mmCIF file of N, CA and C in Angstrom:
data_model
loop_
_atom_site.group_PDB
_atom_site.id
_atom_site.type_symbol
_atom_site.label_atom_id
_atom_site.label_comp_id
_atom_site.label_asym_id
_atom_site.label_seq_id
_atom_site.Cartn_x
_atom_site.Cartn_y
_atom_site.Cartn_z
ATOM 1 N N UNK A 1 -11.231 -16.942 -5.397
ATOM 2 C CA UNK A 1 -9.935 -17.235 -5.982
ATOM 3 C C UNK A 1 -8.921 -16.179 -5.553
ATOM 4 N N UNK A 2 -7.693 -16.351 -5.493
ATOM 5 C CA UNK A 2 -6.917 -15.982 -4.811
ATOM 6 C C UNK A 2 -6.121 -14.681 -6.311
ATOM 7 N N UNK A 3 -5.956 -13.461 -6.058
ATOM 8 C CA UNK A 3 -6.079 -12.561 -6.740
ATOM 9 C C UNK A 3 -6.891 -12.451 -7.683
ATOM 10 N N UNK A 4 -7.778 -12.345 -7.209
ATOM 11 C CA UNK A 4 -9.576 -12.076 -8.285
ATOM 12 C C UNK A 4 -10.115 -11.590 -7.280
ATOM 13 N N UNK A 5 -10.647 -10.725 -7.683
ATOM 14 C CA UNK A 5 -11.653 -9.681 -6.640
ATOM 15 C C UNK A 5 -13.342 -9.559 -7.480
ATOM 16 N N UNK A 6 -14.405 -9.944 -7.135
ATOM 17 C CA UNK A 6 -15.275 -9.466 -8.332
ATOM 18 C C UNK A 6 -16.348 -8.993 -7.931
ATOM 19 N N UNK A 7 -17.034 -7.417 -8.697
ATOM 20 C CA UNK A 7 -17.708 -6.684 -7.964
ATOM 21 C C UNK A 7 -18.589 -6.515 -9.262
ATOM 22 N N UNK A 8 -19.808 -6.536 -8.837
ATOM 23 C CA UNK A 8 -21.099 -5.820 -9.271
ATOM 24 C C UNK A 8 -21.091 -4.439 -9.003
ATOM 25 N N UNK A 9 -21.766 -3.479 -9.978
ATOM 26 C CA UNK A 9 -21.811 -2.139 -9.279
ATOM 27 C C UNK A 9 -23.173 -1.371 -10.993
ATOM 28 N N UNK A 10 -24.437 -1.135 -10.341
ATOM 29 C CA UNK A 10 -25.618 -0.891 -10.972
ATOM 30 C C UNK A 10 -25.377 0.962 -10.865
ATOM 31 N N UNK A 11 -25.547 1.564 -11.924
ATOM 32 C CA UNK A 11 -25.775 3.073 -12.031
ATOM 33 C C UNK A 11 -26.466 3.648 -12.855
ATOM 34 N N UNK A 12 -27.305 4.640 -12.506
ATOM 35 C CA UNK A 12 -28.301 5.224 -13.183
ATOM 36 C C UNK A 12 -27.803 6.781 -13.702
ATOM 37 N N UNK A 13 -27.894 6.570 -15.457
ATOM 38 C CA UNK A 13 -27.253 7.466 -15.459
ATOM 39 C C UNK A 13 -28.283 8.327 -16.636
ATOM 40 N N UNK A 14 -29.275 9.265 -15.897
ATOM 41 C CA UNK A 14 -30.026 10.635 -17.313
ATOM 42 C C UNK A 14 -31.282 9.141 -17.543
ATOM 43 N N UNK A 15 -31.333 8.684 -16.595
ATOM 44 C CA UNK A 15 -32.504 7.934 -16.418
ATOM 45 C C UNK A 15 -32.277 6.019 -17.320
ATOM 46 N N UNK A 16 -31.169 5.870 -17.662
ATOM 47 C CA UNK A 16 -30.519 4.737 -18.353
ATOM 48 C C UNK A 16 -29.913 3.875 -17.124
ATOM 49 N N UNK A 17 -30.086 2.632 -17.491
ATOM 50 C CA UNK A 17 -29.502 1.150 -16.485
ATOM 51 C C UNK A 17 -28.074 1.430 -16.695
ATOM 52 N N UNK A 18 -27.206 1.301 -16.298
ATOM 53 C CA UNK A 18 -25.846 0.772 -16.377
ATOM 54 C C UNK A 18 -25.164 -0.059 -15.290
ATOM 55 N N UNK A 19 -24.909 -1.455 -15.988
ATOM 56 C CA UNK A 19 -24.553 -2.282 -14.919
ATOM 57 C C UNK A 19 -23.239 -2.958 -15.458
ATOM 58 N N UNK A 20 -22.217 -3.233 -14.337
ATOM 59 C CA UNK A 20 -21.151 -3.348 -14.471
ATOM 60 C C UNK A 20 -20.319 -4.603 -14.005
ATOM 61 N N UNK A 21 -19.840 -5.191 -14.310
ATOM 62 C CA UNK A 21 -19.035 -6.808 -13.478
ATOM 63 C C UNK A 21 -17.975 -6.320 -13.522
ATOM 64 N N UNK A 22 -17.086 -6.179 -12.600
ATOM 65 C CA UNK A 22 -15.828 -5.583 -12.935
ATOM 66 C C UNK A 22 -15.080 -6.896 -12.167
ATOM 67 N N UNK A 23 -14.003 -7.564 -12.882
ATOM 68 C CA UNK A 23 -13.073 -8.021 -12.495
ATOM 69 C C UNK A 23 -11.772 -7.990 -12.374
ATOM 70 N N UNK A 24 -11.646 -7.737 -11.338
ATOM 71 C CA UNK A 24 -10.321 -7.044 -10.239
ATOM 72 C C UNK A 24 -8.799 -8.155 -10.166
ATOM 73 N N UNK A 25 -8.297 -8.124 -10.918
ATOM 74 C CA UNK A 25 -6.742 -9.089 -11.019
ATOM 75 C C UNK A 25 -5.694 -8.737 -10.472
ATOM 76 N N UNK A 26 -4.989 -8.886 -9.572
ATOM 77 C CA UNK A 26 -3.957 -8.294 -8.663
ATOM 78 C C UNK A 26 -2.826 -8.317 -9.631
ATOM 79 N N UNK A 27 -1.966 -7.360 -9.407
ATOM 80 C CA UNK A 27 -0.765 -7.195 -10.722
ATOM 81 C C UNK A 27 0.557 -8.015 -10.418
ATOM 82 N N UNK A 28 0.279 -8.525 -9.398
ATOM 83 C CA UNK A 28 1.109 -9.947 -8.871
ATOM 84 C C UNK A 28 1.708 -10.746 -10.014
ATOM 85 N N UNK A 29 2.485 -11.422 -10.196
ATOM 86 C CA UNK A 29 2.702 -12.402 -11.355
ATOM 87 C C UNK A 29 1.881 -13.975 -10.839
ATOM 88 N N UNK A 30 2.306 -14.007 -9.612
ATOM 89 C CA UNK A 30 1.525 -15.134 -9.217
ATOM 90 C C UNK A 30 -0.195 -15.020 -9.113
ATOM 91 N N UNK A 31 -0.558 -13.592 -9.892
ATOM 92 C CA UNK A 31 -2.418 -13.580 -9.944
ATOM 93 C C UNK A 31 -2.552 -13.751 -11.645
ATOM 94 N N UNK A 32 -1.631 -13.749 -12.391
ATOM 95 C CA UNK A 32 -1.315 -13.112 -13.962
ATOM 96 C C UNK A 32 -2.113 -14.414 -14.190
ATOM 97 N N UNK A 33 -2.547 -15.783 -13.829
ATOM 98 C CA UNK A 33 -3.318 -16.459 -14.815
ATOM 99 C C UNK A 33 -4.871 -16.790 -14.246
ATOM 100 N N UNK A 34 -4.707 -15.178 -13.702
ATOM 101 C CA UNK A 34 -6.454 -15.066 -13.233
ATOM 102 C C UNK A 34 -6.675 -14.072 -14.633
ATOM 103 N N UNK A 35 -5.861 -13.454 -15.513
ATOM 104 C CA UNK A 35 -6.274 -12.432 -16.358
ATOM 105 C C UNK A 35 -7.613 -13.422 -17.701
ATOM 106 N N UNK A 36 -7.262 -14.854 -17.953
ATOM 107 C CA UNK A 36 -8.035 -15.030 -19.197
ATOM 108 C C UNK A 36 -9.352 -14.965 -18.662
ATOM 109 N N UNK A 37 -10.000 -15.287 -17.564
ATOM 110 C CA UNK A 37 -11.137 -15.519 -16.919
ATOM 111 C C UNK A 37 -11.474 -14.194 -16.967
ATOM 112 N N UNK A 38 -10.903 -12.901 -16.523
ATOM 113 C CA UNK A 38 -11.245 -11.669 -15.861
ATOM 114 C C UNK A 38 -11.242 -11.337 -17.550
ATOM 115 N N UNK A 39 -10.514 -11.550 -18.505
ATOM 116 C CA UNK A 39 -11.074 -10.864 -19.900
ATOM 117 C C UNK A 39 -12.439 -11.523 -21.238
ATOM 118 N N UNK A 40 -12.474 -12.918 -20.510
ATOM 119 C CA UNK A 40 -13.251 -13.419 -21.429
ATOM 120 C C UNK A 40 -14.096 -12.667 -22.345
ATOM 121 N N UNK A 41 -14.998 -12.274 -21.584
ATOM 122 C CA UNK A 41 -16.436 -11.723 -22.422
ATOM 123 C C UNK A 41 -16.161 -9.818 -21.868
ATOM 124 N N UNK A 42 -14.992 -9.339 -21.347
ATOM 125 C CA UNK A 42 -14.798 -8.165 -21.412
ATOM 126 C C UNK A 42 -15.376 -6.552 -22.705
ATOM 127 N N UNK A 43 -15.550 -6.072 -21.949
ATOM 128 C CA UNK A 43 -16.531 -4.917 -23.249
ATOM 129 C C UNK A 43 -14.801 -3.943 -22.954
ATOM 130 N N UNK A 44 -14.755 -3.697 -21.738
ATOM 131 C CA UNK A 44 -13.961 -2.768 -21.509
ATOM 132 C C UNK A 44 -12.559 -3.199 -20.981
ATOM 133 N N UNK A 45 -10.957 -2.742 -20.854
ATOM 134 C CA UNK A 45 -10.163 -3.476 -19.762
ATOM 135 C C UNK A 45 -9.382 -2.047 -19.478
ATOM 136 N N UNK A 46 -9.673 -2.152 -18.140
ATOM 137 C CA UNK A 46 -9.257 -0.704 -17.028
ATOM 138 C C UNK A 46 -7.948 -1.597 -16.921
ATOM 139 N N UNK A 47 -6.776 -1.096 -17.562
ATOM 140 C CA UNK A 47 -5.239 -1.498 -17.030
ATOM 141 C C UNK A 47 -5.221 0.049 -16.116
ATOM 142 N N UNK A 48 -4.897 -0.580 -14.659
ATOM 143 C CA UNK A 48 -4.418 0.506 -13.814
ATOM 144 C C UNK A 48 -3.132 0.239 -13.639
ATOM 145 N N UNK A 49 -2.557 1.708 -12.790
ATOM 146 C CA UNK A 49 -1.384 1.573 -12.435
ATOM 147 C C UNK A 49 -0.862 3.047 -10.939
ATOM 148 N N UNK A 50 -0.021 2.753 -10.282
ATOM 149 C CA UNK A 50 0.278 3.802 -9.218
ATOM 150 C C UNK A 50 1.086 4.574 -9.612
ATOM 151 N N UNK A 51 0.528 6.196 -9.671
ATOM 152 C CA UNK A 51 1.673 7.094 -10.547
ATOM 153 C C UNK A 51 2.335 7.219 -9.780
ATOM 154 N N UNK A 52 2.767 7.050 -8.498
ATOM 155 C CA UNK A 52 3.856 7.188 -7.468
ATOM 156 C C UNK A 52 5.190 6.013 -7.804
ATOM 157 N N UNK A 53 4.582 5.168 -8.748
ATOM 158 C CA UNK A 53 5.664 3.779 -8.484
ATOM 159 C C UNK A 53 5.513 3.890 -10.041
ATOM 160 N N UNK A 54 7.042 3.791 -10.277
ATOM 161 C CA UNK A 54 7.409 3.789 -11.948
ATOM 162 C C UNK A 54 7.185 2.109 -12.107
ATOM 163 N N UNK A 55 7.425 0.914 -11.204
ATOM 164 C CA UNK A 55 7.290 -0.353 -11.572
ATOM 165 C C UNK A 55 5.913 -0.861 -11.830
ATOM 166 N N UNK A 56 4.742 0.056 -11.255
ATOM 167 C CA UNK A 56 3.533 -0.718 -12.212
ATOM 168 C C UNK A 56 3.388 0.011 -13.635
ATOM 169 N N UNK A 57 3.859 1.073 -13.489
ATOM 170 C CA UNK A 57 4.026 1.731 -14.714
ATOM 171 C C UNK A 57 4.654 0.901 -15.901
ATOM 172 N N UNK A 58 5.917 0.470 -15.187
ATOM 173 C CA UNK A 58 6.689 -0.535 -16.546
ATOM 174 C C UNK A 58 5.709 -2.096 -16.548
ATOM 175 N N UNK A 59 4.447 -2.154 -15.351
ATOM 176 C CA UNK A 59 3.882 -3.517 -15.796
ATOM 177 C C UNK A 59 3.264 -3.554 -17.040
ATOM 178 N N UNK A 60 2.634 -2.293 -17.011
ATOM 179 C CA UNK A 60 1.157 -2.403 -17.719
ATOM 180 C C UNK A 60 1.424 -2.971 -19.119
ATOM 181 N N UNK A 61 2.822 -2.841 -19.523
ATOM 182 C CA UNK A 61 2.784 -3.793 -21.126
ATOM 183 C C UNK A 61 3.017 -4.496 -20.741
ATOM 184 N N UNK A 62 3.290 -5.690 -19.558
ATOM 185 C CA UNK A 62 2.797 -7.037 -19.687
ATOM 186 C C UNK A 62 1.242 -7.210 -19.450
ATOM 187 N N UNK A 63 1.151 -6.978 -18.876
ATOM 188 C CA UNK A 63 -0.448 -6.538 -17.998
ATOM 189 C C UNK A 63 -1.540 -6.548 -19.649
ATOM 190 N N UNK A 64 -1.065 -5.395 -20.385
ATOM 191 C CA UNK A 64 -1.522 -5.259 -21.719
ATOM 192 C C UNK A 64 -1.430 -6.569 -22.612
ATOM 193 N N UNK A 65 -0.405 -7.359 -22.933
ATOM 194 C CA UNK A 65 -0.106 -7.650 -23.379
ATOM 195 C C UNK A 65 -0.941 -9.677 -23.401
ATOM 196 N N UNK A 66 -0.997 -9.125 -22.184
ATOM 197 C CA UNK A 66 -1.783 -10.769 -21.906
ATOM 198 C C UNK A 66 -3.020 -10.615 -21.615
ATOM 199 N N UNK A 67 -3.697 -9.565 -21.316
ATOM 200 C CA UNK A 67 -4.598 -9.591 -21.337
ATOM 201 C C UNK A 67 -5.435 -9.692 -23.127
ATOM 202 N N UNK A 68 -4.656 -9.002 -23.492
ATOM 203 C CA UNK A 68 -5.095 -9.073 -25.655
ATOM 204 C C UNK A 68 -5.115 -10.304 -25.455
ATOM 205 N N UNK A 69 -4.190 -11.334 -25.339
ATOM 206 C CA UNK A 69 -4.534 -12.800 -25.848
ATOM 207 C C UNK A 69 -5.396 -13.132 -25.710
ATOM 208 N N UNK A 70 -6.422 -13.029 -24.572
ATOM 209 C CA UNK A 70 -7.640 -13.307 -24.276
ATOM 210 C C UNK A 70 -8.213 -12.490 -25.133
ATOM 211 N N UNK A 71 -8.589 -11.570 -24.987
ATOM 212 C CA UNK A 71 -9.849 -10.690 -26.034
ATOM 213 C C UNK A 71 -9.046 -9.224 -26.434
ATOM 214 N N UNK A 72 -9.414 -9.393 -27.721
ATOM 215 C CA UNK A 72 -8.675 -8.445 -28.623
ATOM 216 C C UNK A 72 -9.932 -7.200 -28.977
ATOM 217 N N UNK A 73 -11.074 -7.735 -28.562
ATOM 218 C CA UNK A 73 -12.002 -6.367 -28.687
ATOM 219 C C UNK A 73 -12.395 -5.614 -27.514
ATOM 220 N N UNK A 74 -12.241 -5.895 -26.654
ATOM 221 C CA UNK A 74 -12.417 -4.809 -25.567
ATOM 222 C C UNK A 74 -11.523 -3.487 -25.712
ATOM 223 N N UNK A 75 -12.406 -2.137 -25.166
ATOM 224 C CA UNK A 75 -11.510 -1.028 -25.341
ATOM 225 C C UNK A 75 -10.704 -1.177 -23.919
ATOM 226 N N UNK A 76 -9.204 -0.857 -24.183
ATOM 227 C CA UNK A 76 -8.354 -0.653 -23.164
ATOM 228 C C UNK A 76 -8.056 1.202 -22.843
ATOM 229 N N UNK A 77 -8.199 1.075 -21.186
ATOM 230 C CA UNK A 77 -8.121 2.347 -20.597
ATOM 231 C C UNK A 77 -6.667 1.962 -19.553
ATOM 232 N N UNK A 78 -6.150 3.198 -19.885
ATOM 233 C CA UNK A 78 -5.052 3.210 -18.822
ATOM 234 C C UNK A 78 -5.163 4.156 -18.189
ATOM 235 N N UNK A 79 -4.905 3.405 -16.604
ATOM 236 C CA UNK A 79 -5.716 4.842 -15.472
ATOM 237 C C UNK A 79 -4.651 4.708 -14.395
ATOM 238 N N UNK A 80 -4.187 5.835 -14.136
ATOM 239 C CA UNK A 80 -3.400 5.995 -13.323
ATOM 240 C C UNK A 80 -4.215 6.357 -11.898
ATOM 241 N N UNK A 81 -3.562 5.567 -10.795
ATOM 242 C CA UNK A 81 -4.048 6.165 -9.315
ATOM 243 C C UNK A 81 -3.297 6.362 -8.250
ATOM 244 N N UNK A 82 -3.922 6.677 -7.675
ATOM 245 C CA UNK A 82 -2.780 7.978 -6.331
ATOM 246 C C UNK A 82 -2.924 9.085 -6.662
ATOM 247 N N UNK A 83 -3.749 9.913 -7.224
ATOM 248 C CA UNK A 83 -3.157 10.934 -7.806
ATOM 249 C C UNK A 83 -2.886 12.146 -6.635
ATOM 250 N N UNK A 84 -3.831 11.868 -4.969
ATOM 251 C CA UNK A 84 -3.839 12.840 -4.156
ATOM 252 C C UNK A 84 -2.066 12.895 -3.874
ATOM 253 N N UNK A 85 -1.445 11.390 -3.941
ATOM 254 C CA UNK A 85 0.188 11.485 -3.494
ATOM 255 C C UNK A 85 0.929 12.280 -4.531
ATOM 256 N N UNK A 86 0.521 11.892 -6.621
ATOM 257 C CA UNK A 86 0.975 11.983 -7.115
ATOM 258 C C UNK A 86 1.371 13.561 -7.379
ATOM 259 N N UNK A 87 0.132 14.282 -6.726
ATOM 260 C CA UNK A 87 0.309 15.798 -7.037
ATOM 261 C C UNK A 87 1.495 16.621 -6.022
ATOM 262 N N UNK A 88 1.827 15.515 -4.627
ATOM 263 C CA UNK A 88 2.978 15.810 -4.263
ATOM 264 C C UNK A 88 4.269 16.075 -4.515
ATOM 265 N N UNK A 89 4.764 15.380 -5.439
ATOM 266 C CA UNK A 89 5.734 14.440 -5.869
ATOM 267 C C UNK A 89 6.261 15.923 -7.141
ATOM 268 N N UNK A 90 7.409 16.227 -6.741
ATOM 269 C CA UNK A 90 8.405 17.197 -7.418
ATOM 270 C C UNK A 90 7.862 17.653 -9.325
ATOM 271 N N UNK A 91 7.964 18.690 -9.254
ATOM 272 C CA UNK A 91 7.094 18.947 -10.979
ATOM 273 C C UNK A 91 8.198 17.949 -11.665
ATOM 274 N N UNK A 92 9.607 17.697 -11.736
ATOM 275 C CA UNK A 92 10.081 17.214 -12.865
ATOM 276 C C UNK A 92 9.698 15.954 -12.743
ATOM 277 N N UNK A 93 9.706 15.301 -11.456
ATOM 278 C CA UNK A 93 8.917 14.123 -11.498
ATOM 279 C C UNK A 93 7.793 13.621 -11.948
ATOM 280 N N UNK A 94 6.364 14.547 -11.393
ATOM 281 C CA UNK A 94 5.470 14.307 -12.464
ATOM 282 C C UNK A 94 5.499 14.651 -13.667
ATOM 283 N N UNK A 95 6.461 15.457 -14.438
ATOM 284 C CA UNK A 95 6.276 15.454 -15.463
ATOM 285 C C UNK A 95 6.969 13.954 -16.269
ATOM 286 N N UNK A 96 7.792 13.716 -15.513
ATOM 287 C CA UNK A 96 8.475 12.446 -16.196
ATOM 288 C C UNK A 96 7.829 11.127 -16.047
ATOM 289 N N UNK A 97 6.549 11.165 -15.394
ATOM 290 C CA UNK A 97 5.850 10.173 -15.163
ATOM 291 C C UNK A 97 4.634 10.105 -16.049
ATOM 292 N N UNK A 98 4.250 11.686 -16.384
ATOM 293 C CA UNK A 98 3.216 12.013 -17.505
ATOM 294 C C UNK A 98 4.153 11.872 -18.682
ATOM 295 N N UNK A 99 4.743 12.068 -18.822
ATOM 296 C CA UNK A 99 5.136 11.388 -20.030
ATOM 297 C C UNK A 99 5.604 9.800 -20.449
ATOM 298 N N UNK A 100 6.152 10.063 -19.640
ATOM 299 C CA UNK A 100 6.296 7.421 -19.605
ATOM 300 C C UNK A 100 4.884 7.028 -19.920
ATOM 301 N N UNK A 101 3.641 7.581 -18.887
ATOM 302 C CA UNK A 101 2.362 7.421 -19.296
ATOM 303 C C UNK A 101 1.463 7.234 -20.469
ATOM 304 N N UNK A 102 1.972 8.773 -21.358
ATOM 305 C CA UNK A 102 1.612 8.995 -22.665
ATOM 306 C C UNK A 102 2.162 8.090 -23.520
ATOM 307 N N UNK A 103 3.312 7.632 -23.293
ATOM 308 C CA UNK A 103 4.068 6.994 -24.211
ATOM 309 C C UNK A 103 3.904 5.242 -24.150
ATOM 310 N N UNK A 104 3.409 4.949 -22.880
ATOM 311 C CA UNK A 104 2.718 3.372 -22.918
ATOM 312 C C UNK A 104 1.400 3.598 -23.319
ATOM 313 N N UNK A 105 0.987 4.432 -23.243
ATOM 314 C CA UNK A 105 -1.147 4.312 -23.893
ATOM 315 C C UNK A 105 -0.928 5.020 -25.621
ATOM 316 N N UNK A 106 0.485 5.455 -25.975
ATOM 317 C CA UNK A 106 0.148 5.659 -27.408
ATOM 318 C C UNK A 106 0.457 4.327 -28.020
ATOM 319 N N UNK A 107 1.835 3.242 -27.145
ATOM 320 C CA UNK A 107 2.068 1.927 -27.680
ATOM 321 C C UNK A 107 0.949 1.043 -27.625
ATOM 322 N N UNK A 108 0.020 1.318 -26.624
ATOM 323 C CA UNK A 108 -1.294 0.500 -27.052
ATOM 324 C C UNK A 108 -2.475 0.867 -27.633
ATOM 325 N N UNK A 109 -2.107 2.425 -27.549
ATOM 326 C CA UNK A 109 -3.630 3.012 -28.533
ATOM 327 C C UNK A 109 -4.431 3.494 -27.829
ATOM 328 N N UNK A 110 -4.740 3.553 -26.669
ATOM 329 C CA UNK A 110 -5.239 3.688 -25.197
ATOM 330 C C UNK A 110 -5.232 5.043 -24.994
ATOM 331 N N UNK A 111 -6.676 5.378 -24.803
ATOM 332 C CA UNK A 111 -6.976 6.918 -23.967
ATOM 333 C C UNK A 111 -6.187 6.839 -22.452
ATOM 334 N N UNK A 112 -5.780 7.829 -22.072
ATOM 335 C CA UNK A 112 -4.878 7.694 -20.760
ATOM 336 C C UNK A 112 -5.727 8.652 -19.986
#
């Protein structure tokens, strides 16, 4: 399917199984009604985003927001990536990006 990506990935962790389905939804609007499938039976939902680009930053409360309709018990993580670019990028800048950050994962409750 066309923005759905879906990966298996098995890890052994202190001698314990851990196995994982991760389904991958492109932040596209035209992938946005691959999200109910990718949350159905969800334990966990990794909302990512590029700390270099303030516009996935302003997605993730839609992103958040539709993904809950589907399942309201999964824990939500907000994870920022780039970070090798992001540590480039001027201190007032990252600081103004760590904070927009903090302030969308306290509106959802979300470890950041």
């Amino acid at each position: 399917m066309e923005g759905l990506n879906l990966m298996d990935k098995t890890l052994y962790v202190q001698g314990a199984r851990i196995s994982f389905c991760i389904w991958d939804v492109a932040g596209d609007k035209k992938s946005l009604d691959q999200i109910p499938m990718a949350c159905k039976d969800a334990v966990a939902l990794l909302i990512m985003f590029d700390l270099t680009s303030r516009s996935t930053l302003n997605n993730v409360v839609g992103w958040y927001t539709e993904a809950r309709k589907w399942n309201q018990t999964a824990i939500p993580i907000l994870i920022g990536t780039k970070f090798d670019d992001f540590v480039r990028l001027p201190p007032d800048v990252q600081w103004t990006i760590v904070t927009q950050s903090q302030n969308r994962s306290r509106t959802f409750e979300d470890p950041v």
